[in-house]
GROMACS .gro file of N, CA and C in nm:
model
  417
    1MET      N    1  -1.398  -1.779   0.902
    1MET     CA    2  -1.455  -1.660   0.845
    1MET      C    3  -1.486  -1.686   0.697
    2SER      N    4  -1.603  -1.648   0.655
    2SER     CA    5  -1.643  -1.674   0.517
    2SER      C    6  -1.588  -1.567   0.424
    3ASN      N    7  -1.581  -1.602   0.298
    3ASN     CA    8  -1.540  -1.503   0.198
    3ASN      C    9  -1.645  -1.394   0.187
    4PRO      N   10  -1.601  -1.270   0.176
    4PRO     CA   11  -1.699  -1.162   0.163
    4PRO      C   12  -1.777  -1.176   0.032
    5ASP      N   13  -1.905  -1.150   0.041
    5ASP     CA   14  -1.984  -1.160  -0.081
    5ASP      C   15  -1.965  -1.035  -0.167
    6ARG      N   16  -2.031  -1.038  -0.279
    6ARG     CA   17  -2.014  -0.930  -0.378
    6ARG      C   18  -2.053  -0.793  -0.322
    7ARG      N   19  -2.163  -0.788  -0.250
    7ARG     CA   20  -2.210  -0.661  -0.194
    7ARG      C   21  -2.111  -0.605  -0.090
    8GLU      N   22  -2.058  -0.692  -0.005
    8GLU     CA   23  -1.960  -0.648   0.095
    8GLU      C   24  -1.833  -0.596   0.029
    9ARG      N   25  -1.787  -0.664  -0.075
    9ARG     CA   26  -1.668  -0.617  -0.148
    9ARG      C   27  -1.695  -0.482  -0.213
   10THR      N   28  -1.814  -0.466  -0.267
   10THR     CA   29  -1.848  -0.339  -0.332
   10THR      C   30  -1.846  -0.225  -0.231
   11TRP      N   31  -1.911  -0.245  -0.117
   11TRP     CA   32  -1.914  -0.139  -0.015
   11TRP      C   33  -1.773  -0.110   0.038
   12ALA      N   34  -1.696  -0.215   0.063
   12ALA     CA   35  -1.559  -0.194   0.110
   12ALA      C   36  -1.477  -0.121   0.004
   13GLY      N   37  -1.498  -0.156  -0.122
   13GLY     CA   38  -1.427  -0.089  -0.232
   13GLY      C   39  -1.463   0.058  -0.241
   14VAL      N   40  -1.592   0.088  -0.231
   14VAL     CA   41  -1.636   0.228  -0.236
   14VAL      C   42  -1.579   0.306  -0.118
   15PHE      N   43  -1.579   0.244   0.001
   15PHE     CA   44  -1.524   0.311   0.119
   15PHE      C   45  -1.375   0.340   0.101
   16CYS      N   46  -1.298   0.240   0.059
   16CYS     CA   47  -1.154   0.260   0.039
   16CYS      C   48  -1.125   0.364  -0.068
   17LEU      N   49  -1.198   0.357  -0.177
   17LEU     CA   50  -1.181   0.454  -0.286
   17LEU      C   51  -1.213   0.595  -0.236
   18GLY      N   52  -1.323   0.609  -0.166
   18GLY     CA   53  -1.360   0.741  -0.112
   18GLY      C   54  -1.258   0.793  -0.012
   19LEU      N   55  -1.208   0.705   0.075
   19LEU     CA   56  -1.108   0.747   0.173
   19LEU      C   57  -0.980   0.792   0.103
   20GLY      N   58  -0.938   0.718   0.002
   20GLY     CA   59  -0.818   0.756  -0.072
   20GLY      C   60  -0.834   0.889  -0.141
   21LEU      N   61  -0.949   0.910  -0.204
   21LEU     CA   62  -0.973   1.039  -0.272
   21LEU      C   63  -0.980   1.153  -0.171
   22PHE      N   64  -1.039   1.128  -0.054
   22PHE     CA   65  -1.042   1.230   0.051
   22PHE      C   66  -0.901   1.264   0.097
   23LEU      N   67  -0.817   1.165   0.116
   23LEU     CA   68  -0.679   1.191   0.158
   23LEU      C   69  -0.602   1.269   0.052
   24ILE      N   70  -0.625   1.237  -0.074
   24ILE     CA   71  -0.560   1.314  -0.181
   24ILE      C   72  -0.605   1.459  -0.175
   25TYR      N   73  -0.734   1.482  -0.152
   25TYR     CA   74  -0.787   1.618  -0.140
   25TYR      C   75  -0.721   1.691  -0.022
   26VAL      N   76  -0.710   1.624   0.092
   26VAL     CA   77  -0.651   1.686   0.211
   26VAL      C   78  -0.504   1.721   0.186
   27ILE      N   79  -0.432   1.631   0.122
   27ILE     CA   80  -0.290   1.656   0.093
   27ILE      C   81  -0.278   1.776  -0.001
   28ARG      N   82  -0.365   1.782  -0.099
   28ARG     CA   83  -0.359   1.892  -0.197
   28ARG      C   84  -0.402   2.024  -0.133
   29ALA      N   85  -0.502   2.020  -0.046
   29ALA     CA   86  -0.555   2.142   0.015
   29ALA      C   87  -0.462   2.200   0.120
   30GLU      N   88  -0.394   2.115   0.196
   30GLU     CA   89  -0.309   2.165   0.304
   30GLU      C   90  -0.177   2.087   0.309
   31PRO      N   91  -0.090   2.107   0.210
   31PRO     CA   92   0.036   2.031   0.208
   31PRO      C   93   0.135   2.073   0.317
   32SER      N   94   0.114   2.188   0.377
   32SER     CA   95   0.209   2.233   0.480
   32SER      C   96   0.198   2.150   0.607
   33GLY      N   97   0.088   2.078   0.626
   33GLY     CA   98   0.073   1.995   0.745
   33GLY      C   99   0.140   1.859   0.734
   34LEU      N  100   0.191   1.827   0.617
   34LEU     CA  101   0.256   1.697   0.598
   34LEU      C  102   0.394   1.694   0.662
   35ARG      N  103   0.429   1.579   0.713
   35ARG     CA  104   0.564   1.559   0.765
   35ARG      C  105   0.647   1.473   0.671
   36VAL      N  106   0.595   1.457   0.551
   36VAL     CA  107   0.663   1.381   0.446
   36VAL      C  108   0.657   1.463   0.318
   37PRO      N  109   0.739   1.432   0.220
   37PRO     CA  110   0.724   1.499   0.090
   37PRO      C  111   0.586   1.468   0.032
   38PRO      N  112   0.527   1.564  -0.041
   38PRO     CA  113   0.393   1.539  -0.097
   38PRO      C  114   0.383   1.411  -0.179
   39ALA      N  115   0.488   1.376  -0.251
   39ALA     CA  116   0.485   1.254  -0.331
   39ALA      C  117   0.463   1.130  -0.244
   40VAL      N  118   0.522   1.127  -0.127
   40VAL     CA  119   0.505   1.014  -0.036
   40VAL      C  120   0.363   1.013   0.019
   41GLY      N  121   0.309   1.132   0.049
   41GLY     CA  122   0.171   1.141   0.095
   41GLY      C  123   0.074   1.092  -0.011
   42TYR      N  124   0.095   1.134  -0.136
   42TYR     CA  125   0.009   1.088  -0.245
   42TYR      C  126   0.023   0.937  -0.265
   43LEU      N  127   0.143   0.885  -0.251
   43LEU     CA  128   0.165   0.742  -0.265
   43LEU      C  129   0.090   0.665  -0.156
   44ALA      N  130   0.093   0.717  -0.033
   44ALA     CA  131   0.020   0.653   0.076
   44ALA      C  132  -0.131   0.659   0.050
   45ALA      N  133  -0.181   0.773   0.003
   45ALA     CA  134  -0.324   0.785  -0.029
   45ALA      C  135  -0.362   0.692  -0.144
   46ALA      N  136  -0.271   0.674  -0.237
   46ALA     CA  137  -0.298   0.588  -0.352
   46ALA      C  138  -0.319   0.443  -0.311
   47THR      N  139  -0.263   0.403  -0.196
   47THR     CA  140  -0.285   0.265  -0.151
   47THR      C  141  -0.434   0.241  -0.126
   48PHE      N  142  -0.503   0.341  -0.071
   48PHE     CA  143  -0.646   0.325  -0.048
   48PHE      C  144  -0.723   0.323  -0.179
   49VAL      N  145  -0.684   0.409  -0.272
   49VAL     CA  146  -0.751   0.412  -0.403
   49VAL      C  147  -0.732   0.277  -0.473
   50MET      N  148  -0.611   0.224  -0.471
   50MET     CA  149  -0.585   0.096  -0.537
   50MET      C  150  -0.655  -0.020  -0.466
   51ALA      N  151  -0.665  -0.014  -0.333
   51ALA     CA  152  -0.739  -0.118  -0.261
   51ALA      C  153  -0.886  -0.114  -0.301
   52GLY      N  154  -0.942   0.006  -0.310
   52GLY     CA  155  -1.081   0.020  -0.353
   52GLY      C  156  -1.103  -0.032  -0.493
   53ALA      N  157  -1.013   0.003  -0.583
   53ALA     CA  158  -1.026  -0.044  -0.722
   53ALA      C  159  -1.015  -0.196  -0.730
   54THR      N  160  -0.925  -0.254  -0.652
   54THR     CA  161  -0.911  -0.400  -0.650
   54THR      C  162  -1.040  -0.466  -0.603
   55LEU      N  163  -1.095  -0.414  -0.493
   55LEU     CA  164  -1.219  -0.473  -0.439
   55LEU      C  165  -1.336  -0.458  -0.536
   56LEU      N  166  -1.347  -0.342  -0.599
   56LEU     CA  167  -1.456  -0.321  -0.694
   56LEU      C  168  -1.444  -0.412  -0.816
   57LEU      N  169  -1.324  -0.430  -0.865
   57LEU     CA  170  -1.304  -0.521  -0.979
   57LEU      C  171  -1.332  -0.666  -0.940
   58GLN      N  172  -1.291  -0.704  -0.819
   58GLN     CA  173  -1.321  -0.839  -0.772
   58GLN      C  174  -1.472  -0.859  -0.759
   59ALA      N  175  -1.541  -0.759  -0.704
   59ALA     CA  176  -1.686  -0.769  -0.686
   59ALA      C  177  -1.757  -0.782  -0.820
   60ALA      N  178  -1.701  -0.718  -0.921
   60ALA     CA  179  -1.762  -0.724  -1.055
   60ALA      C  180  -1.724  -0.853  -1.129
   61GLY      N  181  -1.635  -0.933  -1.071
   61GLY     CA  182  -1.597  -1.059  -1.133
   61GLY      C  183  -1.477  -1.051  -1.224
   62TYR      N  184  -1.408  -0.938  -1.227
   62TYR     CA  185  -1.291  -0.921  -1.312
   62TYR      C  186  -1.164  -0.952  -1.232
   63LEU      N  187  -1.145  -1.081  -1.203
   63LEU     CA  188  -1.034  -1.120  -1.116
   63LEU      C  189  -0.898  -1.092  -1.177
   64ARG      N  190  -0.883  -1.116  -1.305
   64ARG     CA  191  -0.754  -1.090  -1.370
   64ARG      C  192  -0.725  -0.940  -1.374
   65ALA      N  193  -0.825  -0.860  -1.407
   65ALA     CA  194  -0.806  -0.715  -1.410
   65ALA      C  195  -0.777  -0.661  -1.270
   66ALA      N  196  -0.828  -0.726  -1.167
   66ALA     CA  197  -0.804  -0.681  -1.029
   66ALA      C  198  -0.658  -0.695  -0.989
   67LEU      N  199  -0.581  -0.775  -1.064
   67LEU     CA  200  -0.438  -0.788  -1.033
   67LEU      C  201  -0.361  -0.659  -1.061
   68VAL      N  202  -0.410  -0.577  -1.155
   68VAL     CA  203  -0.338  -0.454  -1.189
   68VAL      C  204  -0.338  -0.357  -1.070
   69PRO      N  205  -0.454  -0.318  -1.015
   69PRO     CA  206  -0.448  -0.229  -0.898
   69PRO      C  207  -0.389  -0.298  -0.775
   70ALA      N  208  -0.401  -0.432  -0.766
   70ALA     CA  209  -0.337  -0.502  -0.654
   70ALA      C  210  -0.185  -0.489  -0.662
   71PHE      N  211  -0.132  -0.501  -0.782
   71PHE     CA  212   0.012  -0.481  -0.802
   71PHE      C  213   0.052  -0.338  -0.763
   72LEU      N  214  -0.026  -0.240  -0.808
   72LEU     CA  215   0.004  -0.100  -0.776
   72LEU      C  216  -0.009  -0.073  -0.626
   73LEU      N  217  -0.102  -0.140  -0.560
   73LEU     CA  218  -0.119  -0.127  -0.416
   73LEU      C  219   0.007  -0.173  -0.342
   74VAL      N  220   0.053  -0.292  -0.376
   74VAL     CA  221   0.171  -0.348  -0.309
   74VAL      C  222   0.295  -0.267  -0.345
   75ALA      N  223   0.305  -0.221  -0.469
   75ALA     CA  224   0.419  -0.136  -0.508
   75ALA      C  225   0.416  -0.004  -0.431
   76SER      N  226   0.298   0.049  -0.405
   76SER     CA  227   0.287   0.172  -0.326
   76SER      C  228   0.333   0.149  -0.182
   77PHE      N  229   0.293   0.035  -0.126
   77PHE     CA  230   0.342   0.000   0.008
   77PHE      C  231   0.494  -0.005   0.010
   78ALA      N  232   0.552  -0.066  -0.093
   78ALA     CA  233   0.698  -0.075  -0.101
   78ALA      C  234   0.760   0.064  -0.113
   79GLY      N  235   0.695   0.152  -0.187
   79GLY     CA  236   0.747   0.288  -0.203
   79GLY      C  237   0.746   0.367  -0.073
   80VAL      N  238   0.637   0.358   0.002
   80VAL     CA  239   0.629   0.430   0.130
   80VAL      C  240   0.730   0.372   0.229
   81GLY      N  241   0.735   0.240   0.239
   81GLY     CA  242   0.832   0.177   0.328
   81GLY      C  243   0.975   0.206   0.286
   82GLY      N  244   0.998   0.212   0.156
   82GLY     CA  245   1.132   0.244   0.105
   82GLY      C  246   1.173   0.385   0.140
   83TRP      N  247   1.077   0.479   0.139
   83TRP     CA  248   1.111   0.616   0.177
   83TRP      C  249   1.151   0.622   0.323
   84VAL      N  250   1.076   0.553   0.410
   84VAL     CA  251   1.110   0.552   0.552
   84VAL      C  252   1.244   0.482   0.573
   85GLY      N  253   1.262   0.368   0.509
   85GLY     CA  254   1.382   0.289   0.533
   85GLY      C  255   1.508   0.339   0.468
   86PHE      N  256   1.495   0.394   0.347
   86PHE     CA  257   1.614   0.429   0.271
   86PHE      C  258   1.624   0.576   0.233
   87GLY      N  259   1.520   0.652   0.259
   87GLY     CA  260   1.518   0.793   0.218
   87GLY      C  261   1.618   0.878   0.294
   88PRO      N  262   1.654   0.993   0.235
   88PRO     CA  263   1.752   1.080   0.300
   88PRO      C  264   1.690   1.155   0.418
   89GLY      N  265   1.775   1.200   0.505
   89GLY     CA  266   1.731   1.283   0.618
   89GLY      C  267   1.684   1.202   0.736
   90PRO      N  268   1.664   1.272   0.848
   90PRO     CA  269   1.621   1.203   0.971
   90PRO      C  270   1.473   1.165   0.966
   91ARG      N  271   1.435   1.066   1.045
   91ARG     CA  272   1.296   1.024   1.059
   91ARG      C  273   1.259   1.029   1.207
   92SER      N  274   1.139   1.069   1.236
   92SER     CA  275   1.094   1.067   1.375
   92SER      C  276   1.021   0.935   1.400
   93CYS      N  277   1.094   0.829   1.385
   93CYS     CA  278   1.040   0.695   1.399
   93CYS      C  279   1.134   0.621   1.493
   94GLU      N  280   1.078   0.563   1.594
   94GLU     CA  281   1.162   0.493   1.691
   94GLU      C  282   1.105   0.358   1.723
   95GLY      N  283   1.189   0.270   1.765
   95GLY     CA  284   1.152   0.138   1.810
   95GLY      C  285   1.269   0.080   1.886
   96SER      N  286   1.245  -0.024   1.960
   96SER     CA  287   1.358  -0.082   2.032
   96SER      C  288   1.335  -0.230   2.055
   97LEU      N  289   1.442  -0.299   2.058
   97LEU     CA  290   1.449  -0.437   2.101
   97LEU      C  291   1.562  -0.441   2.202
   98GLY      N  292   1.537  -0.494   2.317
   98GLY     CA  293   1.635  -0.492   2.425
   98GLY      C  294   1.774  -0.536   2.386
   99MET      N  295   1.784  -0.635   2.298
   99MET     CA  296   1.916  -0.688   2.264
   99MET      C  297   1.988  -0.602   2.159
  100LEU      N  298   1.920  -0.504   2.101
  100LEU     CA  299   1.982  -0.423   1.997
  100LEU      C  300   2.004  -0.279   2.043
  101LEU      N  301   2.039  -0.261   2.168
  101LEU     CA  302   2.061  -0.128   2.223
  101LEU      C  303   2.180  -0.057   2.161
  102PHE      N  304   2.268  -0.129   2.096
  102PHE     CA  305   2.387  -0.070   2.036
  102PHE      C  306   2.357   0.008   1.908
  103LEU      N  307   2.237  -0.010   1.851
  103LEU     CA  308   2.202   0.061   1.727
  103LEU      C  309   2.174   0.208   1.755
  104PRO      N  310   2.215   0.297   1.664
  104PRO     CA  311   2.185   0.439   1.683
  104PRO      C  312   2.035   0.465   1.679
  105ARG      N  313   1.994   0.576   1.737
  105ARG     CA  314   1.853   0.615   1.747
  105ARG      C  315   1.788   0.618   1.607
  106GLY      N  316   1.678   0.552   1.593
  106GLY     CA  317   1.605   0.549   1.467
  106GLY      C  318   1.652   0.443   1.369
  107ALA      N  319   1.766   0.380   1.395
  107ALA     CA  320   1.820   0.282   1.300
  107ALA      C  321   1.732   0.157   1.293
  108LEU      N  322   1.682   0.111   1.406
  108LEU     CA  323   1.600  -0.009   1.406
  108LEU      C  324   1.474   0.013   1.323
  109CYS      N  325   1.414   0.129   1.337
  109CYS     CA  326   1.295   0.162   1.260
  109CYS      C  327   1.325   0.160   1.110
  110ARG      N  328   1.437   0.220   1.072
  110ARG     CA  329   1.476   0.222   0.930
  110ARG      C  330   1.502   0.080   0.880
  111ILE      N  331   1.565  -0.003   0.963
  111ILE     CA  332   1.593  -0.141   0.923
  111ILE      C  333   1.463  -0.217   0.901
  112VAL      N  334   1.368  -0.200   0.992
  112VAL     CA  335   1.240  -0.271   0.980
  112VAL      C  336   1.165  -0.225   0.855
  113PHE      N  337   1.154  -0.093   0.836
  113PHE     CA  338   1.082  -0.042   0.719
  113PHE      C  339   1.156  -0.076   0.589
  114GLY      N  340   1.288  -0.071   0.591
  114GLY     CA  341   1.365  -0.107   0.472
  114GLY      C  342   1.347  -0.253   0.435
  115THR      N  343   1.350  -0.340   0.536
  115THR     CA  344   1.326  -0.482   0.511
  115THR      C  345   1.185  -0.505   0.457
  116GLY      N  346   1.089  -0.438   0.517
  116GLY     CA  347   0.951  -0.448   0.469
  116GLY      C  348   0.936  -0.399   0.326
  117ALA      N  349   1.007  -0.293   0.293
  117ALA     CA  350   1.000  -0.240   0.156
  117ALA      C  351   1.057  -0.340   0.057
  118VAL      N  352   1.167  -0.403   0.092
  118VAL     CA  353   1.226  -0.503   0.003
  118VAL      C  354   1.131  -0.621  -0.014
  119LEU      N  355   1.073  -0.668   0.096
  119LEU     CA  356   0.982  -0.782   0.088
  119LEU      C  357   0.856  -0.748   0.010
  120THR      N  358   0.797  -0.631   0.032
  120THR     CA  359   0.678  -0.595  -0.045
  120THR      C  360   0.712  -0.570  -0.191
  121GLY      N  361   0.833  -0.523  -0.218
  121GLY     CA  362   0.879  -0.510  -0.356
  121GLY      C  363   0.886  -0.646  -0.425
  122ILE      N  364   0.933  -0.747  -0.352
  122ILE     CA  365   0.939  -0.882  -0.407
  122ILE      C  366   0.797  -0.934  -0.432
  123ILE      N  367   0.707  -0.909  -0.339
  123ILE     CA  368   0.567  -0.951  -0.357
  123ILE      C  369   0.507  -0.882  -0.479
  124ALA      N  370   0.538  -0.754  -0.497
  124ALA     CA  371   0.488  -0.681  -0.615
  124ALA      C  372   0.539  -0.746  -0.743
  125LEU      N  373   0.664  -0.787  -0.744
  125LEU     CA  374   0.719  -0.854  -0.862
  125LEU      C  375   0.651  -0.988  -0.887
  126ILE      N  376   0.616  -1.060  -0.781
  126ILE     CA  377   0.545  -1.187  -0.796
  126ILE      C  378   0.407  -1.162  -0.855
  127ILE      N  379   0.339  -1.058  -0.808
  127ILE     CA  380   0.207  -1.024  -0.864
  127ILE      C  381   0.222  -0.984  -1.011
  128LEU      N  382   0.325  -0.906  -1.041
  128LEU     CA  383   0.348  -0.864  -1.180
  128LEU      C  384   0.373  -0.986  -1.269
  129ARG      N  385   0.450  -1.079  -1.219
  129ARG     CA  386   0.477  -1.203  -1.295
  129ARG      C  387   0.347  -1.278  -1.320
  130SER      N  388   0.263  -1.286  -1.218
  130SER     CA  389   0.134  -1.353  -1.233
  130SER      C  390   0.046  -1.279  -1.333
  131LEU      N  391   0.055  -1.147  -1.333
  131LEU     CA  392  -0.024  -1.066  -1.425
  131LEU      C  393   0.022  -1.085  -1.569
  132MET      N  394   0.149  -1.105  -1.588
  132MET     CA  395   0.204  -1.121  -1.723
  132MET      C  396   0.176  -1.258  -1.783
  133ARG      N  397   0.148  -1.354  -1.697
  133ARG     CA  398   0.116  -1.488  -1.747
  133ARG      C  399  -0.019  -1.488  -1.815
  134THR      N  400  -0.033  -1.578  -1.908
  134THR     CA  401  -0.164  -1.596  -1.972
  134THR      C  402  -0.239  -1.704  -1.896
  135GLY      N  403  -0.367  -1.704  -1.911
  135GLY     CA  404  -0.448  -1.804  -1.842
  135GLY      C  405  -0.525  -1.744  -1.727
  136ARG      N  406  -0.574  -1.831  -1.641
  136ARG     CA  407  -0.657  -1.788  -1.530
  136ARG      C  408  -0.572  -1.731  -1.416
  137PRO      N  409  -0.627  -1.630  -1.345
  137PRO     CA  410  -0.556  -1.576  -1.230
  137PRO      C  411  -0.561  -1.675  -1.114
  138PRO      N  412  -0.471  -1.661  -1.017
  138PRO     CA  413  -0.475  -1.751  -0.902
  138PRO      C  414  -0.603  -1.727  -0.823
  139GLU      N  415  -0.661  -1.834  -0.773
  139GLU     CA  416  -0.787  -1.824  -0.696
  139GLU      C  417  -0.756  -1.799  -0.551
   0.00000   0.00000   0.00000
């Protein structure tokens, strides 16, 4: 698969940005339909906004500047996964692995999301470290 050209990145960026802004509007207009705290909903919507900003900056040739919204994107993923994995209260999230039947209901889901949150948090720190370095961004 070839690297997307500038026009494809621009269109994908505009689509992601628009979708994120639409989700923010929906959350703001009808927060009673959410099954998560509004902050988590906004954080999830922000992932689309940050993806769009990253793509638009890449399309414009600002690779180093694109690391900023990329960092925020991955940090948002970690925040949403952290809420599912470590947040208070019950979650309506289930999963199973035959050999782990001894785990209480919903525990496997929390373990998976918690592990994912920790790993994406580490990735966010790696991006932040790359952003803090001087010189050219990684290609």
